[in-house]
């Protein structure tokens, strides 16, 4: 994404530059053809209040965008109001209490750099330009989340503007029902987040990454090994397998075994990734890197550059799964053999969640996470590739327990994304706090 420049303005359908401004809110280069009646680029709370009042007066449904990294372009809908929070991006840090107050338009990269000056840490997203608004609402799968918990678990309060224009603070004691809803409802949340109050963590003493690259022929053996070793990998390691039609270093179909590690010391980090050096498959790797010291900010920019280029056309989808690895291998091979052009890829994340999470809307996960990302450069290929990700996941959905909202494609493939009882509670809260349906729910 590009950082917003200058003061925001109000755009009405028909204004010169309107289409460019609306599409500029999306990381995905595809044009879904949807346009709001109006887009408001909010500069402050007064702009937000005026925008919502105008939407209520005109009976317009409201969509909200912070950073625009939604693969499904959830915020681009027909009619209504599009409220951009990209300029609501302030950062206030209180080092003594290890807390921060951050606007939803703030990029994770900017927050990481700001808190690092105080030797503090927050589990930001894996791509540098992901804003905190949507990232934290859907759960927040960031660097260090296997050990520290989902990023939304480090949210200790929110300043919100409700559908009726009231501004409230929600936390574990005040408006606790809204606090519950905000942590996991994703783009279905029914209020405007004005500011996040966050608990920060001590910065890890040593952050680093280790990788192995394998050719396509080793896929089955690699995933069997990853499935076997997965439960024993230290929680300081974000063990993942990335398959690609052009894997790094071999420039052809292959599998990248990646192990970012956040540890107290280099000695502890080396011990945490020792399972890769002791792997019986290491001799088959085209190459293995040493443990390379690297900041999570640099990892985020590296991921953006190699796997998430801007301005291209994307499709994505995902499943959570506990299924036996032998049942998953046919689908994993199908993904490998049908990729759109590089840097299209799939991500297998060794998750193995803890037994207990705080009570919050987020409530669905499994031992493994599988996501697919299709990429292409020209609009003429939309029809050829736009259904690829959904098609791959449809073939495997009987092996999953649901999806996560970070990489959802609900407009094309409706799927379960939280426990049924949590969704029922969320619907009841929506009826209470947004009885007129001002805020749009999830696409699809």
XYZ file of C-alpha atoms in Angstrom:
444
model
C 0.000 0.000 0.000
C 0.968 3.630 -0.404
C 0.948 5.953 2.555
C -1.794 8.591 2.385
C -0.529 12.039 1.408
C -1.914 15.380 2.508
C -5.269 15.947 4.140
C -8.100 13.616 3.348
C -11.174 14.810 1.501
C -14.710 13.774 0.644
C -15.125 12.034 -2.705
C -18.518 11.702 -4.383
C -19.358 9.371 -7.222
C -18.807 11.316 -10.434
C -15.957 13.429 -9.074
C -12.855 13.531 -11.232
C -10.446 10.969 -9.801
C -13.157 9.191 -7.788
C -12.522 5.720 -9.222
C -8.767 6.059 -8.755
C -9.213 7.189 -5.151
C -11.578 4.323 -4.290
C -9.449 1.632 -5.924
C -6.379 3.148 -4.279
C -7.687 1.928 -0.925
C -7.084 -1.699 -1.960
C -3.836 -3.661 -1.905
C -5.416 -6.027 -4.447
C -5.037 -4.588 -7.951
C -8.292 -6.127 -9.158
C -11.264 -3.883 -9.906
C -14.339 -5.690 -8.537
C -16.585 -3.139 -10.234
C -18.173 -1.959 -6.967
C -18.335 1.725 -6.075
C -19.735 3.528 -3.032
C -21.876 6.651 -3.329
C -19.267 8.504 -1.312
C -15.821 7.982 0.198
C -14.659 9.992 3.195
C -10.938 10.143 3.960
C -11.178 10.992 7.653
C -8.581 13.299 9.218
C -10.002 13.348 12.740
C -12.924 12.332 14.918
C -15.090 15.202 13.656
C -14.778 13.929 10.078
C -15.841 10.476 11.238
C -18.849 11.798 13.158
C -19.990 13.897 10.176
C -19.562 10.961 7.803
C -21.675 8.626 9.961
C -24.350 11.301 10.454
C -24.563 11.759 6.684
C -24.799 8.001 6.189
C -27.638 7.767 8.720
C -29.473 10.642 7.030
C -29.159 9.074 3.579
C -29.787 5.528 4.815
C -26.404 4.474 3.462
C -24.693 1.304 4.724
C -21.104 1.940 5.844
C -17.937 0.075 4.900
C -14.641 0.802 6.652
C -11.057 0.483 5.450
C -7.868 1.064 7.435
C -4.993 -0.252 5.340
C -6.805 -2.021 2.511
C -4.944 -5.327 2.755
C -8.134 -7.390 2.487
C -7.520 -9.955 -0.251
C -11.278 -10.196 -0.832
C -11.602 -6.375 -0.975
C -14.327 -6.609 1.646
C -14.653 -2.832 1.909
C -15.414 -2.282 -1.784
C -19.210 -2.565 -2.004
C -21.909 -1.072 -4.208
C -23.495 2.106 -2.888
C -23.338 3.501 0.605
C -20.399 5.154 2.341
C -16.775 4.053 2.349
C -14.970 5.451 5.402
C -11.174 5.469 5.135
C -9.302 5.468 8.457
C -5.843 5.438 6.854
C -4.972 8.900 8.235
C -6.013 8.011 11.787
C -2.549 6.634 12.468
C -1.066 8.290 15.560
C 1.203 6.409 18.000
C 1.559 7.243 21.709
C 3.871 5.079 23.813
C 4.087 4.898 27.608
C 7.317 2.927 28.204
C 6.920 2.702 31.992
C 3.575 0.896 31.755
C 4.524 -0.893 28.520
C 1.404 0.372 26.802
C 0.589 2.217 23.598
C -2.354 4.070 22.062
C -2.454 3.583 18.326
C -4.768 4.645 15.500
C -6.246 1.939 13.249
C -4.543 3.364 10.176
C -1.076 2.854 11.666
C 1.108 0.392 9.780
C 2.497 -2.461 11.832
C 5.996 -1.598 10.596
C 5.727 1.921 12.025
C 4.547 0.607 15.374
C 7.346 -1.979 15.522
C 10.004 0.662 14.910
C 8.481 3.049 17.445
C 8.280 0.537 20.294
C 11.692 -0.973 19.555
C 13.283 2.351 20.567
C 12.028 1.544 24.076
C 13.163 -2.118 23.864
C 9.533 -3.178 23.540
C 7.681 -5.392 21.084
C 4.252 -5.942 19.560
C 3.305 -8.916 17.317
C 2.739 -7.023 14.045
C 1.567 -8.596 10.773
C 3.895 -10.460 8.438
C 3.642 -7.807 5.712
C 5.003 -4.383 6.629
C 2.154 -2.300 5.192
C -0.723 -4.071 6.966
C -2.559 -1.495 9.104
C -3.669 -2.351 12.620
C -7.393 -1.736 12.076
C -8.401 -4.891 10.266
C -5.404 -6.883 11.500
C -6.435 -6.642 15.150
C -10.170 -7.012 14.528
C -9.750 -10.396 12.837
C -7.397 -11.783 15.483
C -3.937 -10.741 14.417
C -1.575 -13.533 13.362
C 1.748 -11.755 13.780
C 5.389 -12.312 14.554
C 5.615 -14.053 17.905
C 1.931 -14.968 18.080
C 2.590 -18.629 18.807
C 4.261 -17.609 22.072
C 2.655 -14.260 22.938
C -0.831 -15.052 21.697
C -2.849 -13.475 18.920
C -2.131 -9.767 18.575
C -5.715 -8.974 19.581
C -5.001 -10.594 22.954
C -2.610 -7.684 23.562
C -5.440 -5.195 22.992
C -6.468 -3.978 26.448
C -9.059 -1.445 25.305
C -10.593 0.364 22.345
C -12.039 3.821 21.746
C -15.115 3.348 19.554
C -17.723 5.385 17.731
C -21.026 3.539 17.691
C -23.733 3.557 15.060
C -25.662 6.298 16.885
C -22.595 8.555 17.059
C -21.692 7.936 20.703
C -18.005 7.615 21.572
C -17.248 4.964 24.207
C -14.242 3.188 25.654
C -14.463 -0.609 25.735
C -12.297 -2.886 27.842
C -12.689 -5.824 30.182
C -14.887 -3.800 32.565
C -16.534 -1.030 30.501
C -18.628 -2.080 27.507
C -17.056 -5.488 27.932
C -19.457 -6.951 25.375
C -18.051 -4.643 22.689
C -14.531 -5.493 23.833
C -15.439 -9.169 23.420
C -16.854 -8.551 19.939
C -13.950 -6.444 18.676
C -11.449 -9.223 19.266
C -12.203 -11.585 16.418
C -15.198 -10.258 14.461
C -13.036 -8.871 11.663
C -14.828 -6.920 8.929
C -18.143 -7.802 10.567
C -17.527 -5.461 13.521
C -20.335 -2.941 14.026
C -18.526 0.200 15.215
C -15.640 2.440 14.151
C -12.372 1.800 15.995
C -10.908 5.220 16.763
C -7.922 4.010 18.754
C -6.425 0.820 20.153
C -4.976 0.609 23.654
C -2.266 -2.043 23.581
C -0.163 -3.998 26.010
C 3.434 -4.125 24.810
C 5.982 -6.853 25.524
C 9.717 -6.905 26.233
C 11.625 -7.031 22.972
C 13.159 -10.467 22.250
C 16.887 -10.561 22.780
C 17.533 -12.246 19.430
C 15.388 -12.464 16.293
C 16.578 -14.546 13.378
C 15.496 -16.801 10.514
C 16.635 -20.143 9.101
C 15.552 -21.653 5.762
C 15.839 -24.796 3.686
C 14.845 -25.060 0.018
C 13.648 -28.320 -1.578
C 12.604 -29.269 -5.094
C 9.017 -30.217 -5.851
C 9.757 -33.965 -5.901
C 10.218 -33.956 -2.105
C 6.811 -32.467 -1.268
C 5.160 -35.564 0.206
C 8.115 -36.501 2.412
C 8.534 -32.912 3.603
C 4.937 -32.514 4.674
C 4.965 -35.871 6.441
C 8.078 -34.765 8.326
C 6.594 -31.341 9.125
C 3.433 -32.959 10.430
C 5.410 -35.341 12.642
C 7.780 -32.728 14.063
C 5.182 -29.947 14.346
C 3.923 -30.597 17.891
C 7.507 -30.540 19.213
C 8.692 -27.286 17.621
C 9.297 -24.609 20.299
C 6.659 -21.879 20.470
C 9.377 -19.294 19.871
C 9.570 -20.608 16.284
C 7.017 -19.829 13.591
C 7.629 -22.984 11.595
C 6.118 -22.767 8.109
C 6.232 -24.403 4.698
C 5.785 -22.254 1.604
C 5.223 -23.963 -1.742
C 5.700 -21.969 -4.921
C 6.059 -22.387 -8.691
C 9.336 -20.480 -8.357
C 10.895 -21.235 -4.982
C 13.714 -18.978 -3.842
C 17.147 -20.098 -4.969
C 16.020 -22.830 -7.373
C 13.797 -20.747 -9.686
C 11.388 -23.598 -10.189
C 8.616 -25.458 -8.343
C 9.649 -26.129 -4.789
C 9.125 -25.892 -1.069
C 10.682 -23.362 1.288
C 10.986 -24.521 4.877
C 11.099 -21.317 6.917
C 11.729 -20.901 10.633
C 11.616 -17.347 12.006
C 12.582 -17.436 15.686
C 12.192 -14.877 18.483
C 14.346 -15.886 21.436
C 16.152 -14.429 24.442
C 19.615 -15.152 23.037
C 21.374 -16.482 19.958
C 22.161 -19.666 21.866
C 18.470 -20.197 22.627
C 17.536 -19.377 19.008
C 20.012 -21.931 17.624
C 18.649 -24.577 19.971
C 15.063 -23.761 18.918
C 15.773 -24.431 15.214
C 18.027 -27.448 15.779
C 15.215 -29.690 14.507
C 15.961 -28.432 10.963
C 19.640 -29.412 11.128
C 18.725 -32.813 12.560
C 16.009 -33.467 9.978
C 16.483 -36.762 8.106
C 15.567 -34.830 4.945
C 18.230 -32.161 5.249
C 20.540 -34.014 2.844
C 17.851 -33.632 0.160
C 17.718 -29.845 0.475
C 19.100 -27.834 -2.417
C 20.567 -25.585 0.235
C 20.223 -24.761 3.921
C 20.970 -21.334 5.327
C 22.632 -20.685 8.648
C 20.600 -18.963 11.353
C 20.551 -15.380 10.043
C 19.998 -12.508 12.521
C 17.087 -10.425 11.246
C 14.595 -7.999 12.771
C 10.895 -8.752 12.426
C 10.528 -5.413 10.610
C 13.023 -6.582 7.997
C 11.250 -9.948 7.795
C 8.004 -8.068 7.088
C 9.554 -6.032 4.290
C 11.171 -9.173 2.916
C 7.807 -10.962 2.845
C 6.215 -7.969 1.129
C 8.927 -7.863 -1.531
C 9.110 -11.582 -2.299
C 5.548 -12.808 -1.776
C 3.151 -9.852 -1.624
C 3.939 -7.343 -4.399
C 1.594 -4.397 -4.758
C -0.708 -3.529 -7.610
C -1.152 -7.075 -8.899
C -4.325 -9.147 -8.997
C -4.931 -11.552 -6.127
C -7.195 -14.348 -4.988
C -6.832 -16.047 -1.613
C -8.553 -18.623 0.570
C -7.710 -20.844 3.537
C -8.661 -23.631 5.924
C -7.881 -24.650 9.483
C -7.340 -28.399 9.608
C -6.655 -31.251 12.017
C -6.990 -33.911 9.307
C -4.438 -36.730 8.904
C -1.542 -35.726 6.690
C -2.171 -38.571 4.214
C -5.660 -37.170 3.585
C -4.218 -33.700 2.965
C -1.433 -34.693 0.557
C -3.637 -34.987 -2.571
C -4.851 -31.430 -2.065
C -1.350 -30.143 -1.360
C -0.121 -31.738 -4.583
C -3.044 -30.273 -6.523
C -2.124 -26.800 -5.252
C 1.512 -27.329 -6.253
C 0.591 -28.452 -9.770
C -1.982 -25.744 -10.578
C -0.393 -22.499 -9.362
C -0.998 -19.252 -11.227
C 2.289 -17.430 -12.021
C 4.848 -16.713 -9.282
C 4.838 -15.251 -6.693
C 1.629 -17.244 -6.181
C 2.212 -19.548 -3.236
C 0.693 -21.569 -0.435
C 1.418 -21.283 3.271
C 1.374 -24.216 5.701
C 1.667 -22.826 9.219
C 2.494 -25.110 12.104
C 0.079 -23.533 14.620
C -0.850 -26.002 17.396
C -2.825 -23.486 19.471
C -2.708 -23.393 23.270
C -5.464 -25.163 25.152
C -6.965 -21.936 26.455
C -7.705 -18.540 24.904
C -9.409 -15.552 26.531
C -13.154 -15.407 25.982
C -13.516 -13.355 22.805
C -15.250 -13.504 19.435
C -12.216 -15.231 17.922
C -12.839 -18.884 18.675
C -11.896 -21.127 15.757
C -8.459 -22.559 15.026
C -6.705 -25.895 14.537
C -3.303 -27.548 14.633
C -2.452 -26.457 11.109
C -3.296 -23.506 8.911
C -3.255 -23.740 5.132
C -3.707 -20.678 2.915
C -3.341 -20.231 -0.842
C -2.541 -16.990 -2.644
C -2.900 -16.648 -6.412
C -1.262 -13.742 -8.253
C -1.373 -12.415 -11.808
C -0.601 -9.093 -13.429
C -3.180 -8.326 -16.112
C -6.958 -7.912 -15.922
C -7.447 -10.167 -18.941
C -6.379 -13.104 -16.778
C -9.008 -12.466 -14.096
C -11.417 -15.038 -15.487
C -8.611 -17.592 -15.795
C -7.306 -17.344 -12.245
C -9.863 -15.657 -9.983
C -11.431 -18.956 -8.907
C -8.182 -20.834 -8.350
C -7.802 -20.280 -4.595
C -11.439 -21.039 -3.851
C -11.326 -24.119 -6.080
C -8.310 -25.473 -4.191
C -9.966 -24.973 -0.827
C -13.306 -26.395 -1.977
C -11.496 -29.642 -2.754
C -10.180 -29.731 0.822
C -12.927 -28.073 2.849
C -14.261 -31.435 4.055
C -10.904 -31.836 5.814
C -11.106 -28.476 7.579
C -12.869 -27.093 10.640
C -13.356 -23.638 9.115
C -11.349 -20.595 8.088
C -9.682 -17.554 9.574
C -10.722 -14.059 8.530
C -7.225 -12.825 7.655
C -7.210 -14.587 4.273
C -10.938 -15.089 3.805
C -12.885 -15.185 0.573
C -16.410 -15.284 1.998
C -17.876 -13.578 -1.050
C -16.961 -16.616 -3.148
C -17.002 -19.403 -0.547
C -19.036 -18.881 2.631
C -17.393 -20.761 5.485
C -17.440 -21.047 9.262
C -15.015 -18.620 10.942
C -15.997 -18.777 14.631
C -17.860 -21.097 16.941
C -21.609 -21.177 16.352
C -22.403 -19.892 19.829
C -19.978 -16.996 19.380
C -21.562 -16.031 16.087
C -25.017 -16.115 17.691
C -23.767 -13.843 20.489
C -22.202 -11.510 17.952
C -25.450 -11.280 15.984
C -27.328 -10.412 19.179
C -24.838 -7.653 19.997
C -25.133 -6.288 16.469
C -28.900 -6.084 16.874
C -28.403 -4.189 20.143
C -25.703 -1.722 19.093
C -26.523 -1.336 15.387
C -30.253 -1.993 15.166
C -30.621 -0.142 11.853
C -27.799 -2.051 10.165
C -25.598 0.986 9.562
C -22.380 -1.041 9.350
C -22.067 -3.717 6.696
C -21.448 -7.291 7.857
C -19.069 -9.727 6.158
C -19.174 -10.061 2.383
C -21.230 -13.028 1.273
